[in-house]
PDB file of C-alpha atoms in Angstrom:
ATOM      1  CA  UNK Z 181      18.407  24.594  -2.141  1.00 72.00           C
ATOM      2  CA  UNK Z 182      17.015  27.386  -0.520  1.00 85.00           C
ATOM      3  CA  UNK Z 183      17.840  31.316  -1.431  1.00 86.00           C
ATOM      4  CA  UNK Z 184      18.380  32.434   2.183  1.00 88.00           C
ATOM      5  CA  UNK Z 185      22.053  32.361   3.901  1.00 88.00           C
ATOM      6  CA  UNK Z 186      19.884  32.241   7.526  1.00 91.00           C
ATOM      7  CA  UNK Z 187      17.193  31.779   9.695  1.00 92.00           C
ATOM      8  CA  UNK Z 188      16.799  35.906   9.727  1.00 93.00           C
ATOM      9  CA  UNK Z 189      17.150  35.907   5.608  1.00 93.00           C
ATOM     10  CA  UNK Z 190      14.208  33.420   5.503  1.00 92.00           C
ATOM     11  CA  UNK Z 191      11.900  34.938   8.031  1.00 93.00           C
ATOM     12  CA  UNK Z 192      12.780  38.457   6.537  1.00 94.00           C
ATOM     13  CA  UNK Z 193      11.665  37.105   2.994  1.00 93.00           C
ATOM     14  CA  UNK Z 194       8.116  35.730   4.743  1.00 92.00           C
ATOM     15  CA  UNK Z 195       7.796  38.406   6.480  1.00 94.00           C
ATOM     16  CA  UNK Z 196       7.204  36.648   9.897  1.00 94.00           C
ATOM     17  CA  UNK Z 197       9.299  34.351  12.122  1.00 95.00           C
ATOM     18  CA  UNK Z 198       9.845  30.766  10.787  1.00 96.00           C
ATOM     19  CA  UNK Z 199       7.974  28.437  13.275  1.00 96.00           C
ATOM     20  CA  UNK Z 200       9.659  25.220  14.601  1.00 96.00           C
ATOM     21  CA  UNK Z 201       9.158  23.054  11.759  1.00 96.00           C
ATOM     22  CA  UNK Z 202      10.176  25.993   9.206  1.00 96.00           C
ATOM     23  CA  UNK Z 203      13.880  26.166  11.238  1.00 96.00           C
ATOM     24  CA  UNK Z 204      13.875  22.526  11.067  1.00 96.00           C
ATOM     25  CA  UNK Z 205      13.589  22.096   7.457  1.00 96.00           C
ATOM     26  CA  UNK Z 206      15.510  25.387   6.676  1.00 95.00           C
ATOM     27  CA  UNK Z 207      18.665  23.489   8.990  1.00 94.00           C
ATOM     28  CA  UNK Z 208      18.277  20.562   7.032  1.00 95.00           C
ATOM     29  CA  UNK Z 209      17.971  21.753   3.441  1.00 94.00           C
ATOM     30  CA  UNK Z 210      19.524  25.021   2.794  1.00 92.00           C
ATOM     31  CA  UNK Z 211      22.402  23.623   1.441  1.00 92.00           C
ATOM     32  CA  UNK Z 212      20.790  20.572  -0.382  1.00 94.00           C
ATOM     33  CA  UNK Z 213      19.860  20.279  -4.140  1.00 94.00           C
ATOM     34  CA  UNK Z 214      16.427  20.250  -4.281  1.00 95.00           C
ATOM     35  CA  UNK Z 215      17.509  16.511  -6.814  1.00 96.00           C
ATOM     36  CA  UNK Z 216      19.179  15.183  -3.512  1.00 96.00           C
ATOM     37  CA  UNK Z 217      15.788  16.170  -1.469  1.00 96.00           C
ATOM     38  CA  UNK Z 218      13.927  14.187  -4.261  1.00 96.00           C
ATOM     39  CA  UNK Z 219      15.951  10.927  -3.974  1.00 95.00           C
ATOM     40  CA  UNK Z 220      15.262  10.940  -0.007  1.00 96.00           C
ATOM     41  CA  UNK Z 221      12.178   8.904  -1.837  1.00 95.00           C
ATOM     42  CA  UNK Z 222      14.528   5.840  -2.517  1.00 95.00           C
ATOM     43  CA  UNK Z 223      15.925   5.603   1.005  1.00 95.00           C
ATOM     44  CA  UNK Z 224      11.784   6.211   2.807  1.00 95.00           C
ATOM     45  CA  UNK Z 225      11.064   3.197   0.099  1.00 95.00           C
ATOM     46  CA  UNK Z 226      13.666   1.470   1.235  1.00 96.00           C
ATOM     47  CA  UNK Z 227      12.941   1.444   4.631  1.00 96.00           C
ATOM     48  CA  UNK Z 228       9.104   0.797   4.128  1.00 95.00           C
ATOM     49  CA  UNK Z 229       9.650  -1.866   2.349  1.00 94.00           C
ATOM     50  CA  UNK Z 230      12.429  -3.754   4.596  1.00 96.00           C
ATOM     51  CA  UNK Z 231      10.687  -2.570   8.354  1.00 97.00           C
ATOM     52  CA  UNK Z 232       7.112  -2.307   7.914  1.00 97.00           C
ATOM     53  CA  UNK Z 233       6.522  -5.975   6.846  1.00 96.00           C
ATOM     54  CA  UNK Z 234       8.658  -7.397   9.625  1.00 96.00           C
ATOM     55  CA  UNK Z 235       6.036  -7.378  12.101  1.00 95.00           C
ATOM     56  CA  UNK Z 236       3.850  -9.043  10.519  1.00 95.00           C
ATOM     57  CA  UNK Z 237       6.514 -11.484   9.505  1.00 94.00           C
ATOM     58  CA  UNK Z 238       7.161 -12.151  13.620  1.00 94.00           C
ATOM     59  CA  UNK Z 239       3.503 -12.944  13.798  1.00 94.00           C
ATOM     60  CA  UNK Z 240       3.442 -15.586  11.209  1.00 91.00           C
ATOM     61  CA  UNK Z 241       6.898 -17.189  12.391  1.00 90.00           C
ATOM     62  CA  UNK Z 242       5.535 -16.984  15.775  1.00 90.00           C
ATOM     63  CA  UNK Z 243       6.140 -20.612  17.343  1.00 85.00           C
ATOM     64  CA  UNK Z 244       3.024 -19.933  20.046  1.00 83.00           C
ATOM     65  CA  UNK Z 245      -1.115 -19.410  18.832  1.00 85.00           C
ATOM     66  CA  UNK Z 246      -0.842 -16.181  19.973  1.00 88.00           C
ATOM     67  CA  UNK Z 247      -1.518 -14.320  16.754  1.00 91.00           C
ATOM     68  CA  UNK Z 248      -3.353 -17.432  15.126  1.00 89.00           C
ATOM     69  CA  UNK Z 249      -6.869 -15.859  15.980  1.00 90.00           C
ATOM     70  CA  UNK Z 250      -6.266 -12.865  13.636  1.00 94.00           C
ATOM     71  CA  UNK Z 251      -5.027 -14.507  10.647  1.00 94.00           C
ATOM     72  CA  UNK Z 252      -7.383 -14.310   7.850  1.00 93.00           C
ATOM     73  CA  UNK Z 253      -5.887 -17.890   6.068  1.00 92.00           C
ATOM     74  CA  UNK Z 254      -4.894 -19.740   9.329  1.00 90.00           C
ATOM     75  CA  UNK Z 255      -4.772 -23.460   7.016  1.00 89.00           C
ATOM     76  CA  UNK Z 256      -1.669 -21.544   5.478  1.00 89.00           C
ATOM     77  CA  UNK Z 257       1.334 -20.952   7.394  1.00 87.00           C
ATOM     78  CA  UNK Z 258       4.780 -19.524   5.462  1.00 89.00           C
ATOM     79  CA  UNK Z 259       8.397 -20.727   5.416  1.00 91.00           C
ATOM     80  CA  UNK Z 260      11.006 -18.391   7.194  1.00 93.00           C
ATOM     81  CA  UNK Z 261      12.644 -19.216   3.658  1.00 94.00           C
ATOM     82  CA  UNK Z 262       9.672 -18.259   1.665  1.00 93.00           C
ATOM     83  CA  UNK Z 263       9.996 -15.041   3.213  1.00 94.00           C
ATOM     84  CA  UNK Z 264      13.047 -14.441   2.932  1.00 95.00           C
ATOM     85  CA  UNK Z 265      12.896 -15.401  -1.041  1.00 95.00           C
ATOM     86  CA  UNK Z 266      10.256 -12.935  -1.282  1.00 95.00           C
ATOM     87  CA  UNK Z 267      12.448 -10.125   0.281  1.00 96.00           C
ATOM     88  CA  UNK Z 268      15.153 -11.292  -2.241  1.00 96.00           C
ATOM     89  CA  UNK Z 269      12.912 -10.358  -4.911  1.00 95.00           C
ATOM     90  CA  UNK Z 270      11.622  -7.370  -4.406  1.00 95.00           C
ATOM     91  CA  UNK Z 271      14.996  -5.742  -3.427  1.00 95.00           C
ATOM     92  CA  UNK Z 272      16.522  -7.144  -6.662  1.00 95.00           C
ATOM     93  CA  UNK Z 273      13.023  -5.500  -8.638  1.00 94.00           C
ATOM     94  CA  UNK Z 274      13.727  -2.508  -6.114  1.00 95.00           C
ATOM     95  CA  UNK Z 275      17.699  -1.770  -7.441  1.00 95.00           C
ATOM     96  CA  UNK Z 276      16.607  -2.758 -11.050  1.00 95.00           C
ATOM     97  CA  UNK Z 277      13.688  -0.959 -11.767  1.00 94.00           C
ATOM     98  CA  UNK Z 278      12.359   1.281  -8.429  1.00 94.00           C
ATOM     99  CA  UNK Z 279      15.135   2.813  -7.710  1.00 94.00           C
ATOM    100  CA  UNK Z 280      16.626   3.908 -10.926  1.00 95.00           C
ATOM    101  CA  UNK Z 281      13.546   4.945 -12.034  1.00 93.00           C
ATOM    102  CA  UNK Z 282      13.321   7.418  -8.789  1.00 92.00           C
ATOM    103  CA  UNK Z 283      16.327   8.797  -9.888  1.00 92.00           C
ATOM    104  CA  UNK Z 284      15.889   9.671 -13.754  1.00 93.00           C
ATOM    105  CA  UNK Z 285      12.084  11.425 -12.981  1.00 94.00           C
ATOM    106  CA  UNK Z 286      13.157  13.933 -11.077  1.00 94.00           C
ATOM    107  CA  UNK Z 287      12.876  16.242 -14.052  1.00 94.00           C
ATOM    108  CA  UNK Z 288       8.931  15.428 -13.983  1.00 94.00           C
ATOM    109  CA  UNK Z 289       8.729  15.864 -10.405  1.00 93.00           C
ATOM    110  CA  UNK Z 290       9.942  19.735 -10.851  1.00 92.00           C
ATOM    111  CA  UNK Z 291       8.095  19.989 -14.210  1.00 94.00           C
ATOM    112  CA  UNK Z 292       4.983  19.433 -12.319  1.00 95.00           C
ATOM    113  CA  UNK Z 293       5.667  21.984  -9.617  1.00 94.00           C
ATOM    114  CA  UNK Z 294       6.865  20.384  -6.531  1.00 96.00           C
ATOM    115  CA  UNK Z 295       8.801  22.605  -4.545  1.00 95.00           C
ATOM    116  CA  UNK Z 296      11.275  22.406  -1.491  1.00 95.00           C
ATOM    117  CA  UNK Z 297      11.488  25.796  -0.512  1.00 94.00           C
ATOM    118  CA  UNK Z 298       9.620  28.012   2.670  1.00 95.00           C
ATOM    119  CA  UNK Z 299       6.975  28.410   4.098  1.00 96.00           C
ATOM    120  CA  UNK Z 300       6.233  24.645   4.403  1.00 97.00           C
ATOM    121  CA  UNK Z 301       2.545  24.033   4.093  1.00 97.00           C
ATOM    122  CA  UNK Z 302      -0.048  23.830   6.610  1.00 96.00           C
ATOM    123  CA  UNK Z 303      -1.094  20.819   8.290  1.00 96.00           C
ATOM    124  CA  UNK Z 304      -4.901  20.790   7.109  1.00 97.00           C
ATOM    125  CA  UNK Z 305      -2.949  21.467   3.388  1.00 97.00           C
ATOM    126  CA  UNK Z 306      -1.203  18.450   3.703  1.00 98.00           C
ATOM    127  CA  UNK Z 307      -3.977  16.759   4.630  1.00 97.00           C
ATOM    128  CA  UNK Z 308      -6.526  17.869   2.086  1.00 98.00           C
ATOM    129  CA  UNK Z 309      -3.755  17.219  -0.351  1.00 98.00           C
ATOM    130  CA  UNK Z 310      -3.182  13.438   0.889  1.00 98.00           C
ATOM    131  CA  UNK Z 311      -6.886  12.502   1.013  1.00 97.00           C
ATOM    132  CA  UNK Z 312      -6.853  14.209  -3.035  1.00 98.00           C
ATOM    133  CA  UNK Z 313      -4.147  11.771  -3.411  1.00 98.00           C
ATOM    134  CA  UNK Z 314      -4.975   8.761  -2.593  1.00 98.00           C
ATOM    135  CA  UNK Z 315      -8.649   8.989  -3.764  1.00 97.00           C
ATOM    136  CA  UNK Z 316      -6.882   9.309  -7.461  1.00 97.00           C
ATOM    137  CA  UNK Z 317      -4.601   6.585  -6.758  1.00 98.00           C
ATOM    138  CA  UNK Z 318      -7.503   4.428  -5.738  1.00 97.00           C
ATOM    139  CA  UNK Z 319      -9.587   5.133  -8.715  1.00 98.00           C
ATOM    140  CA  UNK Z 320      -6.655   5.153 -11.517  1.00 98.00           C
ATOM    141  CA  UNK Z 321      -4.972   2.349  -9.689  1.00 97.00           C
ATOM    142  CA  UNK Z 322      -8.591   0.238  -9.941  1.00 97.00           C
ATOM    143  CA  UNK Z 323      -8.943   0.132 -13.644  1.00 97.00           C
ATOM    144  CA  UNK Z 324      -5.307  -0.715 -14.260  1.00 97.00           C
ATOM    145  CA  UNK Z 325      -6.057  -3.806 -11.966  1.00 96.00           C
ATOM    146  CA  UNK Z 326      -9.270  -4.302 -14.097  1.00 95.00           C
ATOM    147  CA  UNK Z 327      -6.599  -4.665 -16.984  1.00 95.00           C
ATOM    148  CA  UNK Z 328      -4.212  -7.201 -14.963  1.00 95.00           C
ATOM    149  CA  UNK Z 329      -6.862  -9.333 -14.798  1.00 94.00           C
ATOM    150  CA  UNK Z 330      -8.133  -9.420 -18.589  1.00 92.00           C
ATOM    151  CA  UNK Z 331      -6.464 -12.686 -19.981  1.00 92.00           C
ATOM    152  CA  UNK Z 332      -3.302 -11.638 -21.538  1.00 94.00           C
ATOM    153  CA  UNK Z 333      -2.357  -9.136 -18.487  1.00 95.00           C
ATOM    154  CA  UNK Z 334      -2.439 -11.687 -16.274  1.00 95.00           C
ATOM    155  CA  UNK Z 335      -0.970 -14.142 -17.978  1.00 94.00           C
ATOM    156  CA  UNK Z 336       2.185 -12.233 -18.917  1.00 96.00           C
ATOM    157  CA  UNK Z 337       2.439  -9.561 -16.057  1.00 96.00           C
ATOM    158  CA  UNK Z 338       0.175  -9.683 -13.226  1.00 95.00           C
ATOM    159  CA  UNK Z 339       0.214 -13.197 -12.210  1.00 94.00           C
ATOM    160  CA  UNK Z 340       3.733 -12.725 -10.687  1.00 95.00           C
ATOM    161  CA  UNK Z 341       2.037 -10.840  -7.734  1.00 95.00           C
ATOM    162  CA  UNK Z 342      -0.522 -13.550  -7.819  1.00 94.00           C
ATOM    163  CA  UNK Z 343       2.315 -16.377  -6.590  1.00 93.00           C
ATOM    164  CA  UNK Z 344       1.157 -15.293  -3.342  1.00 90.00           C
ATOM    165  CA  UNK Z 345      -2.158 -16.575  -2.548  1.00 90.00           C
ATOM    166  CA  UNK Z 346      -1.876 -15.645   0.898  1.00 91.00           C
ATOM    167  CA  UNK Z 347      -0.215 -12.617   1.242  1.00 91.00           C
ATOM    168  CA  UNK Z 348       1.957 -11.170   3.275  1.00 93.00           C
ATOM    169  CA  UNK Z 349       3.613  -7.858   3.860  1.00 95.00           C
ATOM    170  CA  UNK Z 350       6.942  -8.372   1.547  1.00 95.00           C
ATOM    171  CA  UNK Z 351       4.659  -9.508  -1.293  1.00 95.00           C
ATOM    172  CA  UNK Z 352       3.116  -5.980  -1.115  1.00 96.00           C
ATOM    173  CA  UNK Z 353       5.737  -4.628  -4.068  1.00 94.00           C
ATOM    174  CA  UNK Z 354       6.336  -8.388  -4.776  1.00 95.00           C
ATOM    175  CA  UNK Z 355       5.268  -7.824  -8.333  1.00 96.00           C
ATOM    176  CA  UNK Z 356       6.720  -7.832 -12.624  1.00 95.00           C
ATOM    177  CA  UNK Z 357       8.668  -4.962 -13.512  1.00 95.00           C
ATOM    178  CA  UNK Z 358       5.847  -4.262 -15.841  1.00 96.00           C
ATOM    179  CA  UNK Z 359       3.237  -3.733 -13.380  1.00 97.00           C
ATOM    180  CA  UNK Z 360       5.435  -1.543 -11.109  1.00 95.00           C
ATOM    181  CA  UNK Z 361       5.297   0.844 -13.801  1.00 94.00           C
ATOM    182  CA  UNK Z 362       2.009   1.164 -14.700  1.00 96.00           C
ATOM    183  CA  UNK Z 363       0.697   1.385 -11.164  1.00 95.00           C
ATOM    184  CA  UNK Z 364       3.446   4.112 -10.996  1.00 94.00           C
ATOM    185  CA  UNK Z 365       1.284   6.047 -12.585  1.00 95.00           C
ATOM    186  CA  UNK Z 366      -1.895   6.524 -10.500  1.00 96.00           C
ATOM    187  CA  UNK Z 367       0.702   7.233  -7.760  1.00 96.00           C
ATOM    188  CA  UNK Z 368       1.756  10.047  -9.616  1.00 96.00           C
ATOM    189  CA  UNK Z 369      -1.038  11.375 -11.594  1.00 97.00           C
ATOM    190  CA  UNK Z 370      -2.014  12.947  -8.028  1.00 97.00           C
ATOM    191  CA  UNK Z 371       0.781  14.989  -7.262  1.00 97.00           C
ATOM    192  CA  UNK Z 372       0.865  16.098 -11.041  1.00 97.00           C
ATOM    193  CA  UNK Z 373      -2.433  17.646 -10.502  1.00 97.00           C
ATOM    194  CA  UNK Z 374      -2.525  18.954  -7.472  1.00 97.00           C
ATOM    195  CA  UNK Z 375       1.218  19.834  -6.595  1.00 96.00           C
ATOM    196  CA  UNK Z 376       2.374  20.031  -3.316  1.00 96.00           C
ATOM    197  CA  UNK Z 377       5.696  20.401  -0.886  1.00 97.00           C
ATOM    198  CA  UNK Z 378       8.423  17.533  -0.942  1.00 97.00           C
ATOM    199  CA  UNK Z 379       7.811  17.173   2.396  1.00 97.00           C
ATOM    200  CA  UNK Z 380       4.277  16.603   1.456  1.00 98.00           C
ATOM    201  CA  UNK Z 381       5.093  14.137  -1.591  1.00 97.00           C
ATOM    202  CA  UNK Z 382       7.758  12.313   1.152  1.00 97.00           C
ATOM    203  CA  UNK Z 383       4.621  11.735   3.183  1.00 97.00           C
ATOM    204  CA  UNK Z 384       2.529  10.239   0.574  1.00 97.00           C
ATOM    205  CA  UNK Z 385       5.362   7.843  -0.916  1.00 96.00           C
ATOM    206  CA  UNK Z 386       5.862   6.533   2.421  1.00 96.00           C
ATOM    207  CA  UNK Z 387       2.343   6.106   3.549  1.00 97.00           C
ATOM    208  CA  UNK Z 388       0.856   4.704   0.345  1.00 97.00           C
ATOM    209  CA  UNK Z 389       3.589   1.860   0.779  1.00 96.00           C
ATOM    210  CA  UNK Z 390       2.998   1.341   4.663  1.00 96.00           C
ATOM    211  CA  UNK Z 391      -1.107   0.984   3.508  1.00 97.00           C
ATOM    212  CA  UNK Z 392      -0.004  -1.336   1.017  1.00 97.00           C
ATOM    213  CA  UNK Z 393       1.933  -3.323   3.346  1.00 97.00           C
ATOM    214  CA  UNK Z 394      -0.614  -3.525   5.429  1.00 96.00           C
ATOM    215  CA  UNK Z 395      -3.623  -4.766   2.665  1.00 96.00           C
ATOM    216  CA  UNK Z 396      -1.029  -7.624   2.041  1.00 96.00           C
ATOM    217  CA  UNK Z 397       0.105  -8.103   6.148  1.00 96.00           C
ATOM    218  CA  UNK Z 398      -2.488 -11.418   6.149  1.00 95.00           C
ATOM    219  CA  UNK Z 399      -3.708 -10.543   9.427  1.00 96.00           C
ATOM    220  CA  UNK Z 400      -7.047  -8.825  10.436  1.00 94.00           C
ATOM    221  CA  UNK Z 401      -6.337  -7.012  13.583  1.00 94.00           C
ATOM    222  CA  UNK Z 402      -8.946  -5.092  15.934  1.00 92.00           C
ATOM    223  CA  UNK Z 403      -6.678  -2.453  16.770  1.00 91.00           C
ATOM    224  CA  UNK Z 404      -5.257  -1.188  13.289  1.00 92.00           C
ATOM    225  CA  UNK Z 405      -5.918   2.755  13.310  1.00 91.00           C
ATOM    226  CA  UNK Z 406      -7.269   2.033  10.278  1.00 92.00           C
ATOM    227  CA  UNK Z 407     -10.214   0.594  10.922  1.00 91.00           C
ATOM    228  CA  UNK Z 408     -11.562   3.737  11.840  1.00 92.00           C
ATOM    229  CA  UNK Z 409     -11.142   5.094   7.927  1.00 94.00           C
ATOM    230  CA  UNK Z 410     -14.554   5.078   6.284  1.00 93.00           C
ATOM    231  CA  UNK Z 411     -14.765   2.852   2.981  1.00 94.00           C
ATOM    232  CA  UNK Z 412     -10.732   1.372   4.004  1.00 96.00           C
ATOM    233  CA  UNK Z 413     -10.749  -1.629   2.407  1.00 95.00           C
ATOM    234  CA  UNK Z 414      -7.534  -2.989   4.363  1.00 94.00           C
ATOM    235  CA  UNK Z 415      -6.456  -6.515   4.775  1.00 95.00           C
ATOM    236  CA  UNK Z 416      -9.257  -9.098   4.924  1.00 93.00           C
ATOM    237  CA  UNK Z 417     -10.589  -6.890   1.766  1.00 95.00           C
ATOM    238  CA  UNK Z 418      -7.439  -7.486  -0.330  1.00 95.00           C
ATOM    239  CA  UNK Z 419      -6.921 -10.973   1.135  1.00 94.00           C
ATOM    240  CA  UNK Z 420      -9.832 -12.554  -0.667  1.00 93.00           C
ATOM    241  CA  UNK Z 421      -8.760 -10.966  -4.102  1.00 94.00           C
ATOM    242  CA  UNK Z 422      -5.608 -12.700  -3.398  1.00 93.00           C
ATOM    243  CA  UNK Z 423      -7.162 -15.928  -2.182  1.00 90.00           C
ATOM    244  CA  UNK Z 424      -9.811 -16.510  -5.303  1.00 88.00           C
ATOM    245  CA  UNK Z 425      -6.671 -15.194  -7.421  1.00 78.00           C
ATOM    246  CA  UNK Z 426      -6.688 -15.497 -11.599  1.00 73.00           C
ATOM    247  CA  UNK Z 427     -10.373 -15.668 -11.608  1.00 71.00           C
ATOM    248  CA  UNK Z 428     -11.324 -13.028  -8.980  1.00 73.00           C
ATOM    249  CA  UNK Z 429     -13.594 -10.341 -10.345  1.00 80.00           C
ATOM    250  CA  UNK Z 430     -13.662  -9.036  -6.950  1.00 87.00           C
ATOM    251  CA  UNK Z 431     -12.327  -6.273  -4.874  1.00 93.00           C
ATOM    252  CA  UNK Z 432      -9.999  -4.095  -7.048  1.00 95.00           C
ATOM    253  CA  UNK Z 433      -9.296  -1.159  -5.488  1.00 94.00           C
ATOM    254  CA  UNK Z 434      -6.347  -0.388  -3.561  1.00 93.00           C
ATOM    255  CA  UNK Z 435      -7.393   1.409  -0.491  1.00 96.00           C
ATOM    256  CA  UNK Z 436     -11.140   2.091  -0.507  1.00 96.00           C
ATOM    257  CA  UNK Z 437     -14.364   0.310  -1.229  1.00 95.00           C
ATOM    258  CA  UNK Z 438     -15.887   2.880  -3.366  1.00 95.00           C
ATOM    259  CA  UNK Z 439     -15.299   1.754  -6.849  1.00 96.00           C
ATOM    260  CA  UNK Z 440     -15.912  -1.860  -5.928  1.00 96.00           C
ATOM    261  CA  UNK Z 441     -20.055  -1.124  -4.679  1.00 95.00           C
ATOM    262  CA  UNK Z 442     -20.469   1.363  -7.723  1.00 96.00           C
ATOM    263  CA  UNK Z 443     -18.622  -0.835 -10.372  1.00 96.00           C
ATOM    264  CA  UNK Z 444     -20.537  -3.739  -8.653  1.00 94.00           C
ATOM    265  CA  UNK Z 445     -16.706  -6.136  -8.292  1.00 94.00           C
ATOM    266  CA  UNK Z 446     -17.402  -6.836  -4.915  1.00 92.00           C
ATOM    267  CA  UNK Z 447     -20.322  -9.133  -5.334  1.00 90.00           C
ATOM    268  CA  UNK Z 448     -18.279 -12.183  -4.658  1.00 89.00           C
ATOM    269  CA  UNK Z 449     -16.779 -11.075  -1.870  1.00 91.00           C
ATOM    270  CA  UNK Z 450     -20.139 -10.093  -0.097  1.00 90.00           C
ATOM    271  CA  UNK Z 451     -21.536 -13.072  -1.341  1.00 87.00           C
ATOM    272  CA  UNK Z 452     -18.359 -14.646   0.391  1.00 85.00           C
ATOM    273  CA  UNK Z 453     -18.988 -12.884   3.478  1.00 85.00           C
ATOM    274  CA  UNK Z 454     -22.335 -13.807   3.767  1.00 87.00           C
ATOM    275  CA  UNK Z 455     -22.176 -17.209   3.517  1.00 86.00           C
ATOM    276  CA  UNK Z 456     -19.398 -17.583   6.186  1.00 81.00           C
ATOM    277  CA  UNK Z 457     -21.853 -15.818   8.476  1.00 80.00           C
ATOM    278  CA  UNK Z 458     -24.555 -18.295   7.677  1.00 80.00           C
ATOM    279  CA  UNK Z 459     -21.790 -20.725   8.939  1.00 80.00           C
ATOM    280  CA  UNK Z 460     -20.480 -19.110  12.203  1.00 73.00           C
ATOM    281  CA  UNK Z 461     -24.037 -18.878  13.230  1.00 77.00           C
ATOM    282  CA  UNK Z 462     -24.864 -22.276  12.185  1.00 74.00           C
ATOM    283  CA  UNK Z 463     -21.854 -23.209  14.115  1.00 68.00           C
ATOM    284  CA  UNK Z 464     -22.954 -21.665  17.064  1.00 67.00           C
ATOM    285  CA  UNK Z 465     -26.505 -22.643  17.329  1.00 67.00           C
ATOM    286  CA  UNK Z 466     -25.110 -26.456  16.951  1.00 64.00           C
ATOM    287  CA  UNK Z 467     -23.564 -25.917  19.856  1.00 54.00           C
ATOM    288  CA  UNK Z 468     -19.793 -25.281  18.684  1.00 51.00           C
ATOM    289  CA  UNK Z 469     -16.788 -25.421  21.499  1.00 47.00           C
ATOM    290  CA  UNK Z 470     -16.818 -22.689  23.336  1.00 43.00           C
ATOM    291  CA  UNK Z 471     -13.886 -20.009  21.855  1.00 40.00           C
ATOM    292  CA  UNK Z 472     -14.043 -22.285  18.764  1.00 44.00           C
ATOM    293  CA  UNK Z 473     -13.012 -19.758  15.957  1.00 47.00           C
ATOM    294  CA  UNK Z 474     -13.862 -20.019  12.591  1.00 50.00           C
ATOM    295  CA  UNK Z 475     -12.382 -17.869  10.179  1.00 55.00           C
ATOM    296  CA  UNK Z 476     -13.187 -16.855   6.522  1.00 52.00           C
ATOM    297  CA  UNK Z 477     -10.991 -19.084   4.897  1.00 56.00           C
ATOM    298  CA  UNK Z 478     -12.466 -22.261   6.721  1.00 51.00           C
ATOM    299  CA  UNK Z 479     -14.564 -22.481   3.857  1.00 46.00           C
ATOM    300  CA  UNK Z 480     -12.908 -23.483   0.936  1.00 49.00           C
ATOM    301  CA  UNK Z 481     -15.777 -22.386  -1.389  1.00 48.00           C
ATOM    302  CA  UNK Z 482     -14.413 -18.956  -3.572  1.00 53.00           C
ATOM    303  CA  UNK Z 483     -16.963 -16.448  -5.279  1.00 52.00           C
ATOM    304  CA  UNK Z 484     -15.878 -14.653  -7.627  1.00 54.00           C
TER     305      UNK Z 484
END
């Protein structure tokens, strides 16, 4: 809740005028606990998990070819049912453990300095401060799936998000309740060290959920903006993990390459990669159809 009755109070307190987005956020939350502001986090998870997937869920169903070129598995093609079982579970695993665990951290998230009140940060700030983010998520968040994938982890926790070989955007959170709290914590260990704004924290809840959704989509697509991130990992990437499954000792990280080239984990899957172009160029020089598309997953072979 902020300490000014009006606009005037507030830009009499910064000493300037507020600019567009400071009257914005002063009309919506001056008379809002700063614990409602928090929970806005269930609802953005909410809707990321329920919208983003769905279309990627359209392409799959899709009764025409249209979208067949881009998927990474195309010998695998999902159930409207198995879908809608995965949704199932992840909104019961949502209500049991996600959301009522937003609601009792809140006293962490004001231990640790977030604030809700003016001026709202820049946008190079919010920014530097999402980049800071997600390169600690993606480091943390590899070594904890190191762990899921030592015997007894997987076995009793981490095989769960494993059911899905090929993945697809529901399974993203599709995971034991176990797991969804440990890799809470790389999602939080950056905002505990470099604090932010809630508006800030909103953003990086919401995006590091739509990225995840999209590492799990099963589709490669030329246009995704994020293509254009250096060392983005994105969904062919985290496909493979998926498709050599228990026994992968390949690509761990979340978002970026990074840890995979320096730890060296993503020798299989360049050892993966290379083969298959050894094929597609065999294929061509034998004088394959014309248009004929073969994809990754043509080859059943799996490197660890």
């Amino acid at each position: 809740m902020l300490p000014y009755g009006t606009v005037q109070d507030a830009g009499a307190a910064l000493g300037r005028g507020l600019t567009y987005a400071e009257t914005l956020w002063f009309r919506y939350s001056a008379d809002k606990s700063d614990y409602f502001l928090y929970c806005h986090n269930i609802l953005f998870l909410f809707l990321a998990f329920t919208l983003v997937p769905i279309p990627f869920v359209l392409m799959e169903l899709w009764p025409s070819d249209t979208f067949h070129r881009y998927k990474i598995q195309p010998k695998v093609k999902l159930s409207l049912a198995e879908v809608v079982r995965c949704y199932k579970d992840v909104l019961r695993v949502f209500f049991i453990i996600v959301g009522p665990l937003q609601l009792v951290s809140y006293p962490s998230v004001k231990m640790i300095g977030i604030r809700t009140g003016l001026p709202l940060p820049s946008c190079g700030e919010i920014l530097a401060q999402l980049l800071v983010y997600f390169l600690i998520e993606d480091y943390t968040n590899y070594w904890i799936h190191r762990f899921l994938h030592s015997k007894w982890a997987y076995e009793k926790i981490h095989s769960v998000h494993h059911q899905f070989t090929t993945p697809i955007g529901f399974a993203a959170p599709y995971a034991h309740w176990a797991e969804i709290l440990l890799l809470g914590i790389p999602s939080f260990l950056g905002p505990a060290l470099v604090p932010g704004h809630m508006v800030t924290f909103w953003l990086w809840v919401a995006l590091r959920q739509i990225e995840a959704i999209e590492a799990h989509c099963g589709y490669d697509l030329p246009w995704t903006p994020s293509k254009y991130i250096p060392f983005y990992g994105g969904a062919d990437y985290h496909d493979y993990h998926h498709y050599v499954g228990e026994q992968s000792h390949s690509n761990f990280a979340s978002v970026f390459t990074y840890c995979d080239f320096l730890y060296r984990t993503d020798k299989g899957y360049q050892y993966h990669k290379k083969l298959i172009g050894q094929l597609k160029e065999g294929s061509r020089s034998g004088g394959g159809q014309k248009g004929e598309k073969l994809s990754s997953y043509d080859w059943d072979g799996k490197c660890n």
